[in-house]
Amino acid sequence: DKALKVFAKVYKDFIRNSDVLGRIGGEEFAVLFYGQEKNKAVEIIERFRRKLEQQEVFTNDAAQK
């Protein structure tokens, strides 16, 4: 649950209100970018991935990255 909260917080900073996020299984997600050019969408999601990768999630007093 904590990891999903961190994911959602970072997601809000990168994705527009018109875009749709869906969980497609386990740790897999998909984003629909309405009206966005493919190159721009790839750029946005890559920045999002790098930012998410830097986040730490604290569970049971232990940091996990």
XYZ file of N, CA and C in Angstrom:
195
model
N 0.812 -1.203 0.000
C 0.000 0.000 0.000
C 0.857 1.269 0.000
N 1.942 1.247 0.779
C 2.801 2.436 0.830
C 3.463 2.702 -0.510
N 3.876 1.642 -1.193
C 4.507 1.814 -2.505
C 3.515 2.405 -3.505
N 2.265 1.976 -3.454
C 1.250 2.520 -4.355
C 0.972 3.987 -4.064
N 1.039 4.389 -2.805
C 0.840 5.793 -2.442
C 1.964 6.654 -3.003
N 3.197 6.165 -2.920
C 4.335 6.895 -3.482
C 4.174 6.984 -4.999
N 3.792 5.888 -5.619
C 3.555 5.850 -7.063
C 2.523 6.906 -7.459
N 1.409 6.942 -6.742
C 0.332 7.882 -7.061
C 0.785 9.328 -6.886
N 1.575 9.592 -5.854
C 2.063 10.955 -5.608
C 2.953 11.425 -6.759
N 3.864 10.579 -7.191
C 4.753 10.933 -8.296
C 3.948 11.059 -9.589
N 3.006 10.165 -9.788
C 2.152 10.171 -10.981
C 1.446 11.513 -11.157
N 0.921 12.053 -10.073
C 0.182 13.318 -10.139
C 1.043 14.469 -10.659
N 2.332 14.404 -10.445
C 3.239 15.467 -10.888
C 3.567 15.385 -12.381
N 3.308 14.253 -13.016
C 3.729 14.058 -14.393
C 2.594 13.911 -15.400
N 1.447 13.454 -14.953
C 0.389 13.095 -15.883
C -0.732 14.134 -15.835
N -1.296 14.442 -16.996
C -2.390 15.406 -17.076
C -3.696 14.779 -16.588
N -4.645 15.611 -16.217
C -5.950 15.125 -15.765
C -6.678 14.341 -16.850
N -6.402 14.650 -18.099
C -7.085 13.971 -19.197
C -6.496 12.594 -19.503
N -5.330 12.285 -18.975
C -4.701 10.988 -19.197
C -5.267 9.972 -18.217
N -5.188 8.702 -18.591
C -5.771 7.646 -17.771
C -4.696 6.624 -17.411
N -4.603 6.323 -16.133
C -3.685 5.315 -15.621
C -4.470 4.067 -15.277
N -3.932 2.919 -15.620
C -4.565 1.661 -15.251
C -3.526 0.650 -14.811
N -3.875 -0.111 -13.814
C -3.006 -1.188 -13.355
C -3.400 -2.433 -14.140
N -2.440 -3.012 -14.857
C -2.767 -4.149 -15.704
C -2.299 -5.474 -15.113
N -1.656 -5.412 -13.970
C -1.253 -6.642 -13.299
C -0.028 -6.432 -12.431
N -0.093 -6.922 -11.207
C 1.061 -6.859 -10.316
C 1.707 -5.495 -10.270
N 2.903 -5.413 -10.817
C 3.660 -4.159 -10.839
C 3.617 -3.503 -12.210
N 2.651 -3.860 -13.026
C 2.556 -3.317 -14.380
C 1.405 -2.328 -14.482
N 1.712 -1.179 -15.098
C 0.737 -0.120 -15.280
C 0.775 0.353 -16.723
N -0.307 0.942 -17.179
C -0.374 1.532 -18.513
C -0.999 2.909 -18.388
N -0.558 3.817 -19.242
C -1.113 5.169 -19.270
C -1.599 5.448 -20.684
N -2.825 5.958 -20.782
C -3.364 6.415 -22.058
C -3.188 7.927 -22.121
N -2.420 8.382 -23.085
C -2.172 9.808 -23.275
C -3.072 10.308 -24.400
N -4.153 10.965 -24.062
C -5.086 11.472 -25.062
C -4.495 12.664 -25.801
N -4.469 12.565 -27.129
C -4.035 13.686 -27.950
C -2.564 14.025 -27.841
N -1.767 13.133 -27.317
C -0.341 13.389 -27.134
C 0.438 12.679 -28.235
N 1.414 13.353 -28.816
C 2.272 12.695 -29.798
C 3.088 11.604 -29.119
N 3.366 10.540 -29.865
C 4.073 9.387 -29.293
C 5.406 9.785 -28.668
N 6.198 10.578 -29.370
C 7.515 10.966 -28.848
C 7.396 11.725 -27.528
N 6.424 12.609 -27.435
C 6.213 13.386 -26.205
C 5.749 12.465 -25.072
N 4.861 11.525 -25.380
C 4.383 10.586 -24.364
C 5.531 9.728 -23.826
N 6.386 9.273 -24.713
C 7.545 8.471 -24.298
C 8.468 9.305 -23.413
N 8.673 10.550 -23.763
C 9.514 11.447 -22.966
C 8.928 11.639 -21.559
N 7.639 11.871 -21.488
C 6.977 12.082 -20.188
C 7.078 10.841 -19.325
N 6.769 9.696 -19.883
C 6.759 8.474 -19.089
C 8.172 8.086 -18.668
N 9.161 8.396 -19.477
C 10.548 8.114 -19.098
C 10.988 9.012 -17.941
N 10.622 10.289 -17.973
C 10.925 11.174 -16.837
C 10.218 10.684 -15.579
N 8.975 10.254 -15.745
C 8.207 9.701 -14.625
C 8.914 8.467 -14.059
N 9.358 7.570 -14.930
C 10.039 6.346 -14.489
C 11.313 6.663 -13.713
N 12.102 7.625 -14.223
C 13.340 8.000 -13.531
C 13.049 8.599 -12.156
N 12.022 9.454 -12.069
C 11.650 10.064 -10.788
C 11.163 8.989 -9.817
N 10.354 8.079 -10.304
C 9.834 7.008 -9.458
C 10.964 6.113 -8.947
N 11.925 5.864 -9.795
C 13.063 5.031 -9.436
C 13.864 5.632 -8.267
N 13.843 6.944 -8.123
C 14.586 7.633 -7.066
C 13.861 7.644 -5.720
N 12.596 7.279 -5.711
C 11.788 7.352 -4.498
C 12.134 6.208 -3.538
N 12.016 6.497 -2.260
C 12.200 5.471 -1.239
C 10.860 5.197 -0.583
N 10.647 3.939 -0.266
C 9.433 3.528 0.424
C 9.855 2.914 1.749
N 9.333 3.465 2.837
C 9.690 2.974 4.160
C 8.609 2.039 4.684
N 9.013 0.813 4.974
C 8.108 -0.168 5.545
C 8.808 -0.841 6.717
N 8.100 -0.957 7.821
C 8.660 -1.588 9.021
C 10.035 -1.026 9.384
N 10.171 0.302 9.324
C 11.390 1.015 9.679
C 12.601 0.649 8.805
N 12.376 0.064 7.650
C 13.476 -0.265 6.737
C 13.224 0.437 5.412
N 14.266 1.025 4.869
C 14.132 1.713 3.581
C 14.337 0.716 2.464
N 13.480 0.781 1.456
C 13.614 -0.047 0.280
C 13.629 0.860 -0.931
N 14.470 0.545 -1.883
C 14.562 1.368 -3.080
C 14.272 0.576 -4.303
